[in-house]
Coordinates of C-alpha atoms in Angstrom, one line a residue:
M196 CA 140.6 113.8 79.2
A197 CA 138.0 114.8 81.7
K198 CA 138.7 114.5 85.4
V199 CA 137.1 111.5 86.9
K200 CA 134.4 112.5 89.4
K201 CA 132.6 110.4 92.0
A202 CA 129.1 111.0 93.3
Y203 CA 126.5 109.3 95.4
F204 CA 123.0 108.5 94.1
C205 CA 119.9 107.4 95.9
R206 CA 118.6 104.2 94.5
E207 CA 115.0 105.2 95.3
C208 CA 114.6 108.7 93.9
G209 CA 117.9 109.3 92.1
F210 CA 119.0 112.2 94.4
E211 CA 122.7 113.1 93.8
A212 CA 125.0 114.0 96.7
P213 CA 128.7 114.7 96.8
K214 CA 129.2 112.4 99.8
W215 CA 127.5 109.4 101.4
L216 CA 124.5 110.1 103.5
G217 CA 122.6 107.8 105.8
K218 CA 119.2 109.3 105.0
C219 CA 118.2 110.7 101.7
P220 CA 117.0 114.3 102.1
S221 CA 114.7 113.9 99.1
C222 CA 112.7 110.7 99.7
G223 CA 113.6 110.1 103.4
Q224 CA 114.8 106.5 102.8
W225 CA 117.7 105.1 104.8
D226 CA 120.8 103.5 103.5
T227 CA 120.0 103.9 99.8
F228 CA 123.1 105.8 98.5
T229 CA 125.5 104.1 96.2
E230 CA 128.8 105.4 94.9
E231 CA 129.2 105.9 91.1
V232 CA 131.9 107.2 88.9
I233 CA 130.7 110.0 86.6
A234 CA 132.6 112.3 84.2
K235 CA 131.3 115.0 81.9
A236 CA 131.9 114.4 78.3
T237 CA 130.6 115.6 75.0
P238 CA 127.9 113.5 73.4
S239 CA 129.2 111.1 70.8
S240 CA 128.4 111.4 67.1
A241 CA 125.9 108.6 67.3
V242 CA 123.7 110.5 69.7
S243 CA 123.9 113.7 67.7
V244 CA 122.9 111.8 64.6
A245 CA 120.0 109.9 66.3
V246 CA 118.7 112.6 68.6
G247 CA 120.3 115.9 67.7
D248 CA 118.3 116.5 64.5
M249 CA 114.9 116.0 66.1
P250 CA 112.4 118.8 65.4
H251 CA 111.7 121.3 68.1
L252 CA 108.3 122.8 68.4
P253 CA 107.7 126.3 69.9
P254 CA 105.2 126.8 72.7
Q255 CA 101.6 126.7 71.6
R256 CA 98.3 127.8 73.1
V257 CA 96.1 125.0 74.4
S258 CA 93.2 126.0 72.1
E259 CA 95.5 126.0 69.1
I260 CA 96.9 122.5 69.6
E261 CA 95.4 120.1 67.2
R262 CA 94.4 116.7 68.6
S263 CA 96.4 113.9 67.0
S264 CA 94.5 111.7 64.6
H265 CA 96.6 108.7 65.5
R266 CA 94.6 105.6 66.4
R267 CA 95.8 103.2 69.0
L268 CA 98.0 100.4 67.7
D269 CA 96.4 96.9 67.9
L270 CA 98.9 94.5 69.3
Q271 CA 96.8 91.5 68.4
N272 CA 96.6 90.6 72.0
G273 CA 93.3 91.3 73.7
E274 CA 94.6 91.1 77.3
V275 CA 97.5 93.6 76.7
N276 CA 95.2 95.9 74.7
R277 CA 92.7 96.0 77.6
V278 CA 95.4 96.8 80.2
L279 CA 96.8 99.6 78.0
G280 CA 93.4 101.1 77.7
G281 CA 92.4 99.9 74.2
G282 CA 95.7 99.5 72.5
L283 CA 99.2 101.0 72.3
V284 CA 99.4 104.8 71.9
P285 CA 102.0 105.9 69.3
G286 CA 105.0 107.6 70.9
S287 CA 104.4 106.1 74.3
L288 CA 107.1 104.7 76.6
V289 CA 105.9 101.6 78.5
L290 CA 107.8 100.0 81.4
L291 CA 107.2 96.3 82.0
G292 CA 108.4 94.9 85.4
G293 CA 108.3 91.5 87.0
E294 CA 110.2 88.8 88.9
P295 CA 113.0 86.8 87.1
G296 CA 111.5 83.9 85.1
I297 CA 108.0 85.2 85.3
G298 CA 107.8 85.6 81.4
K299 CA 108.6 89.3 80.7
S300 CA 110.8 88.5 77.7
T301 CA 108.4 85.9 76.4
L302 CA 105.5 88.3 76.6
S303 CA 107.5 91.1 74.9
L304 CA 108.8 88.8 72.1
Q305 CA 105.3 87.4 71.7
L306 CA 103.9 90.9 71.2
A307 CA 106.6 91.6 68.6
L308 CA 105.9 88.4 66.7
T309 CA 102.1 88.7 66.7
A310 CA 101.8 92.4 65.8
H311 CA 100.8 91.9 62.2
G312 CA 101.2 94.9 60.0
L313 CA 103.6 96.6 62.3
K314 CA 107.4 96.8 62.0
T315 CA 109.0 95.8 65.3
L316 CA 112.6 95.9 66.6
Y317 CA 113.5 93.6 69.5
V318 CA 116.7 94.8 71.2
S319 CA 118.2 92.3 73.7
G320 CA 121.1 93.0 76.0
E321 CA 120.8 89.7 77.8
E322 CA 120.5 87.1 75.0
S323 CA 122.1 86.4 71.7
A324 CA 120.1 86.4 68.4
E325 CA 120.4 82.6 68.3
Q326 CA 118.8 82.3 71.7
I327 CA 115.9 84.6 70.7
K328 CA 115.4 82.7 67.5
M329 CA 115.0 79.5 69.5
R330 CA 112.2 81.1 71.6
A331 CA 110.6 82.6 68.5
E332 CA 110.4 79.2 66.8
R333 CA 108.7 77.8 69.9
I334 CA 106.2 80.7 70.1
G335 CA 105.6 80.8 66.4
I336 CA 106.9 83.4 63.9
G337 CA 103.9 85.3 62.6
N338 CA 105.4 88.7 61.8
E339 CA 108.0 88.8 59.1
E340 CA 108.7 92.5 59.9
C341 CA 110.2 91.6 63.3
Y342 CA 113.9 92.4 63.6
I343 CA 116.2 91.1 66.3
Y344 CA 119.2 93.2 67.5
S345 CA 121.6 92.2 70.3
E346 CA 123.2 95.3 71.6
T347 CA 123.8 97.2 74.9
L348 CA 125.2 100.5 73.7
L349 CA 122.5 103.2 73.6
E350 CA 124.1 105.2 70.8
N351 CA 124.1 102.1 68.5
I352 CA 120.5 101.2 69.4
L353 CA 119.2 104.7 68.6
M354 CA 121.1 104.6 65.3
Q355 CA 119.4 101.3 64.3
I356 CA 116.0 102.6 65.3
K357 CA 116.5 105.7 63.2
Q358 CA 117.7 103.6 60.2
H359 CA 114.8 101.0 60.3
Q360 CA 112.1 103.3 61.7
P361 CA 110.0 100.6 63.4
D362 CA 106.6 101.1 64.8
I363 CA 107.4 99.3 68.1
V364 CA 110.7 98.9 69.8
V365 CA 111.3 96.5 72.7
I366 CA 114.3 97.0 75.0
D367 CA 115.2 93.9 77.1
S368 CA 116.3 95.2 79.5
I369 CA 116.9 98.8 80.6
Q370 CA 119.4 97.6 83.3
T371 CA 121.7 96.2 80.6
I372 CA 121.8 99.4 78.4
Y373 CA 124.5 102.0 78.9
T374 CA 125.6 105.2 77.2
E375 CA 129.1 106.4 76.6
T376 CA 128.4 109.8 78.0
I377 CA 128.5 108.4 81.5
D378 CA 131.4 106.4 82.9
S379 CA 129.4 104.4 85.4
S380 CA 128.5 100.8 84.7
A381 CA 125.3 99.6 83.2
G382 CA 122.4 99.2 85.7
S383 CA 123.6 102.1 87.8
V384 CA 121.2 104.9 88.8
S385 CA 122.7 107.5 86.4
Q386 CA 122.9 105.1 83.5
I387 CA 119.2 104.0 83.9
R388 CA 118.1 107.6 84.3
E389 CA 120.0 108.9 81.2
C390 CA 119.1 105.9 79.0
A391 CA 115.4 106.2 79.9
A392 CA 115.4 109.9 79.3
S393 CA 117.0 109.5 75.8
L394 CA 114.5 106.8 74.8
L395 CA 111.6 109.0 76.0
K396 CA 112.8 111.9 74.0
Y397 CA 113.1 109.8 70.9
A398 CA 109.7 108.2 71.4
K399 CA 107.9 111.6 71.8
T400 CA 109.6 113.3 68.9
T401 CA 109.3 110.5 66.3
G402 CA 106.0 108.8 67.4
T403 CA 107.8 105.4 68.0
S404 CA 106.3 103.3 70.8
I405 CA 108.9 101.8 73.0
F406 CA 108.6 98.9 75.5
I407 CA 111.4 98.7 78.1
I408 CA 111.7 95.7 80.4
G409 CA 112.8 96.4 84.0
H410 CA 114.1 94.0 86.7
I411 CA 112.6 94.2 90.2
T412 CA 114.2 94.1 93.6
K413 CA 113.6 91.6 96.4
D414 CA 111.0 93.9 97.8
G415 CA 109.0 93.8 94.6
A416 CA 109.8 97.3 93.4
I417 CA 111.3 98.0 90.0
A418 CA 115.1 98.2 90.2
G419 CA 116.7 101.5 89.6
P420 CA 115.8 105.0 90.6
K421 CA 112.1 105.8 91.4
I422 CA 112.3 108.5 88.7
L423 CA 112.2 105.8 86.1
E424 CA 108.6 105.2 86.9
H425 CA 107.9 108.9 86.7
I426 CA 109.6 109.2 83.3
V427 CA 107.6 106.5 81.5
D428 CA 104.0 106.8 80.4
V429 CA 102.8 103.4 81.4
V430 CA 104.0 101.0 84.1
L431 CA 102.9 97.4 83.8
Q432 CA 103.5 94.7 86.5
F433 CA 103.7 91.1 85.3
E434 CA 103.2 88.9 88.3
G435 CA 102.3 85.4 89.4
D436 CA 103.7 82.3 91.1
S437 CA 106.7 80.9 89.2
N438 CA 105.4 77.4 90.3
N439 CA 102.0 78.2 88.8
V440 CA 101.0 78.4 85.1
N441 CA 98.9 81.5 85.6
R442 CA 100.2 85.0 85.0
I443 CA 98.6 88.4 85.7
L444 CA 99.4 91.7 83.9
R445 CA 98.4 94.8 85.9
G446 CA 98.6 98.4 85.1
I447 CA 100.2 100.4 87.9
K448 CA 100.4 103.7 86.0
N449 CA 98.7 104.7 82.7
R450 CA 98.6 108.2 81.3
F451 CA 96.3 107.1 78.5
G452 CA 93.8 105.0 80.4
A453 CA 92.7 103.5 83.7
T454 CA 94.9 101.4 86.0
F455 CA 92.3 99.0 87.3
E456 CA 92.3 96.6 84.4
I457 CA 94.1 93.2 84.5
G458 CA 95.2 90.7 81.8
V459 CA 95.2 87.0 82.5
F460 CA 97.6 84.6 80.8
E461 CA 98.5 80.9 81.1
M462 CA 102.1 79.8 80.5
N463 CA 102.5 76.7 78.3
D464 CA 105.2 75.2 76.1
K465 CA 104.3 77.6 73.3
G466 CA 104.4 80.8 75.3
L467 CA 101.6 82.7 77.0
R468 CA 98.0 81.8 76.2
V469 CA 95.4 84.5 76.5
V470 CA 92.7 83.6 79.1
D471 CA 89.5 85.2 78.0
N472 CA 87.5 83.8 80.9
P473 CA 89.5 83.9 84.1
S474 CA 86.8 82.1 86.0
E475 CA 87.8 78.9 84.2
I476 CA 91.1 78.8 86.0
L477 CA 89.9 80.3 89.3
L478 CA 87.1 77.8 90.0
S479 CA 87.7 74.2 91.0
H480 CA 85.3 71.3 90.6
Y481 CA 85.0 68.8 93.5
D482 CA 83.2 65.4 93.6
E483 CA 81.6 66.4 96.9
P484 CA 81.2 69.7 98.8
L485 CA 84.1 70.6 101.1
S486 CA 84.1 72.9 104.1
G487 CA 86.2 76.1 104.1
I488 CA 85.6 76.8 100.4
A489 CA 83.5 79.7 99.2
V490 CA 83.1 81.4 95.8
G491 CA 83.3 85.2 95.5
A492 CA 82.2 87.4 92.6
S493 CA 85.0 90.0 92.0
V494 CA 85.5 92.8 89.5
D495 CA 88.8 94.2 88.1
G496 CA 88.0 97.2 86.0
I497 CA 85.2 96.3 83.7
R498 CA 85.9 92.6 83.9
P499 CA 83.9 90.4 86.3
Y500 CA 85.1 87.0 87.3
L501 CA 84.4 84.4 90.0
I502 CA 87.3 83.3 92.3
E503 CA 87.5 80.5 94.8
V504 CA 88.4 81.4 98.4
Q505 CA 89.9 78.7 100.7
A506 CA 90.1 79.0 104.4
L507 CA 91.4 76.7 107.2
V508 CA 90.4 77.4 110.8
S509 CA 92.0 75.2 113.5
N510 CA 92.8 75.3 117.2
A511 CA 95.8 77.4 118.1
A512 CA 98.7 75.1 119.1
Y513 CA 100.6 77.9 120.7
G514 CA 99.6 80.9 122.8
T515 CA 99.4 83.3 119.9
P516 CA 97.2 82.2 117.0
Q517 CA 98.6 82.4 113.5
R518 CA 97.1 84.7 110.8
N519 CA 98.4 83.8 107.3
A520 CA 96.9 84.9 104.0
T521 CA 98.1 84.3 100.4
G522 CA 96.9 86.8 97.9
F523 CA 94.9 88.9 100.5
D524 CA 95.8 91.7 102.9
T525 CA 96.6 90.1 106.3
R526 CA 95.5 93.3 108.1
R527 CA 92.2 93.3 106.4
M528 CA 91.7 89.6 107.3
S529 CA 92.5 90.4 111.0
M530 CA 89.8 93.1 110.8
L531 CA 87.2 90.7 109.5
L532 CA 88.1 88.1 112.2
A533 CA 87.6 90.8 114.8
V534 CA 84.2 91.6 113.4
L535 CA 83.3 87.9 113.5
E536 CA 84.3 87.7 117.1
K537 CA 82.5 90.9 118.2
R538 CA 79.3 90.7 116.1
V539 CA 78.7 87.0 115.7
G540 CA 80.3 85.6 118.8
M541 CA 82.8 83.3 117.2
K542 CA 85.9 82.7 119.4
M543 CA 88.6 83.5 116.8
F544 CA 91.2 84.4 119.5
Q545 CA 91.7 80.6 120.0
K546 CA 92.0 79.7 116.3
D547 CA 94.7 79.7 113.7
V548 CA 93.4 81.0 110.4
F549 CA 94.9 80.4 107.0
L550 CA 93.5 82.0 103.8
N551 CA 94.3 81.3 100.2
F552 CA 93.0 82.4 96.8
A553 CA 92.9 79.9 93.9
G554 CA 95.3 80.4 91.0
G555 CA 97.8 82.4 92.9
F556 CA 95.8 85.6 92.5
K557 CA 96.4 88.7 94.6
V558 CA 93.1 90.4 95.2
A559 CA 92.4 93.8 96.7
D560 CA 88.7 94.0 95.9
P561 CA 86.7 94.9 99.1
G562 CA 83.7 93.2 97.5
L563 CA 85.3 89.9 98.3
D564 CA 84.9 90.5 102.1
L565 CA 81.7 88.5 102.2
A566 CA 83.3 85.5 100.4
V567 CA 86.3 85.6 102.8
V568 CA 84.1 85.6 105.8
A569 CA 81.9 82.8 104.3
S570 CA 84.9 80.5 103.8
I571 CA 86.1 81.2 107.4
V572 CA 82.6 80.5 108.8
S573 CA 82.4 77.3 106.8
S574 CA 85.7 76.0 108.1
Y575 CA 85.0 77.2 111.6
Y576 CA 81.9 75.0 111.8
D577 CA 83.4 72.4 109.5
R578 CA 80.3 72.6 107.3
A579 CA 80.2 72.9 103.5
I580 CA 78.4 75.8 101.8
A581 CA 75.4 74.9 99.8
E582 CA 76.2 74.1 96.2
G583 CA 75.8 76.9 93.6
V584 CA 76.2 79.8 96.1
C585 CA 78.5 82.8 95.7
C586 CA 79.0 86.1 97.6
A587 CA 79.6 89.7 96.8
G588 CA 79.7 92.4 99.5
E589 CA 81.9 94.6 101.7
I590 CA 81.8 94.3 105.5
G591 CA 82.1 97.2 107.8
L592 CA 83.4 97.3 111.4
S593 CA 79.9 97.3 112.8
G594 CA 79.1 94.1 111.0
E595 CA 76.9 95.7 108.3
V596 CA 77.1 94.4 104.7
R597 CA 77.7 97.2 102.2
P598 CA 77.2 97.0 98.5
A599 CA 80.1 96.0 96.4
P600 CA 81.0 98.1 93.3
R601 CA 79.5 96.9 90.0
T602 CA 77.2 94.4 91.8
E603 CA 75.1 94.0 88.6
Q604 CA 78.1 92.8 86.7
R605 CA 79.0 90.3 89.4
V606 CA 75.4 88.9 89.5
S607 CA 75.4 88.6 85.7
E608 CA 78.7 86.7 85.7
A609 CA 77.5 84.3 88.4
N610 CA 74.3 83.7 86.5
R611 CA 76.3 83.0 83.3
L612 CA 78.4 80.4 85.0
G613 CA 75.4 78.6 86.4
F614 CA 75.3 79.7 90.0
R615 CA 71.8 79.5 91.5
R616 CA 72.2 81.9 94.4
I617 CA 74.3 85.0 95.1
I618 CA 74.4 86.8 98.5
V619 CA 74.6 90.6 98.3
S620 CA 74.0 93.7 100.5
G621 CA 70.4 94.5 101.5
F622 CA 70.9 98.1 100.5
L623 CA 70.5 97.0 96.9
R624 CA 67.1 95.5 97.4
K625 CA 65.3 98.3 95.5
T626 CA 67.9 99.2 92.9
L627 CA 69.5 95.9 91.8
K628 CA 68.3 94.4 88.4
V629 CA 68.2 90.7 88.8
P630 CA 68.5 88.5 85.7
K631 CA 66.4 85.4 85.2
G632 CA 67.8 82.1 86.5
I633 CA 69.5 83.2 89.7
E634 CA 68.2 83.9 93.2
V635 CA 69.5 87.0 95.0
V636 CA 69.7 86.8 98.8
Y637 CA 69.8 90.2 100.6
I638 CA 71.5 90.4 104.0
N639 CA 72.0 93.6 106.1
N640 CA 74.5 92.3 108.6
I641 CA 77.0 89.6 109.0
G642 CA 74.8 87.7 111.5
E643 CA 72.5 86.8 108.6
L644 CA 75.2 85.2 106.6
P645 CA 75.3 81.6 108.0
P646 CA 71.6 80.8 107.3
A647 CA 72.1 82.1 103.7
L648 CA 75.2 79.9 103.2
F649 CA 74.0 76.6 104.6
C650 CA 70.3 76.5 103.8
E651 CA 69.2 75.0 100.5
K652 CA 66.3 77.4 100.3
V653 CA 66.0 80.9 101.9

């Protein structure tokens, strides 16, 4: 029997040390080392059967490598296909992370059940087959080639994958899977690293696409070593407010496509519904105009949508005014407030400012600066913005209004949804193509914004 050996691993980067260290010499993080029991052992027969007989290719010249003729796999889900860059690449390893209860397992099972024409294997280490069957009946069983397997031992999972040869494998979750070659418990740094590496090797050598679900920490990062995100090909973040029905799928890393696309879903009693038009859930309808509400035209990737920005400006009850923002960078909001105070003369140092985006969205688009400022100005003067007006523009420190990326798409989306006026940067006066049915107001600095917002005609 091999001698038991203890080692310390960094939770952030996976660095191994023979003793506990306060600061990781690899990533520089403090208090991240955890003790694990490890022991060298020979690989079991299951691993050698599943992985040992994989073909090994010699080194090749770049010019001699033939491009694969594999097409992307259609998952029968337009939002997921968009975030992945047009579909699932065969042989890719995809990591899906998100908060508990956000719908990771529901989304993964839904993909396995709706992938018509593809054989799928759903491996669950957290639920029994009966529990998964109950959720599958609620979602709707559409793929008869979907197999359910409840197991946590990696060697058995690889053996079943080799036996059934599915097109797509879902592992729920990577923190519950363990291998016999390592004596530490499931979910430890060494177990996650070894299991992910074995799944990656199998995916690349056989062309099987594998989804692995990962838990996240209280800080919002994916649990386990940071090397897990480096191993996989695609990292997807499933986010949203658990008290809200809206869910957003974002691509954080994608070796086969862009990372600026998003997918929007709505959670209901039958699973996750694809939202083709996000503006329908991000815009509210009121009986009468209200102050502090503005509409901004935003773009994520190639998808434009309109989002409602809500602001509340009130007198500061204490010496230091409050600055709170939901779904928006608080530091950027403070910068915009400083610009308003310096360039427009609004006394923001005496005001509490609260900002919120409809639908629980988290937005990092600089093209929404103009809409954020418009909502703040509306609440400051307690005056409603004219009906049918939206904004798209970035604001600089000197108060100038800069063009937002893909302004033409923003204007077209506003026109399609029936908005009569959109306020953009004056730098686009000669280059912007304006569709019929919408009036474009050009402003060069932030001081020209209030007349454009409150006047019925400009």
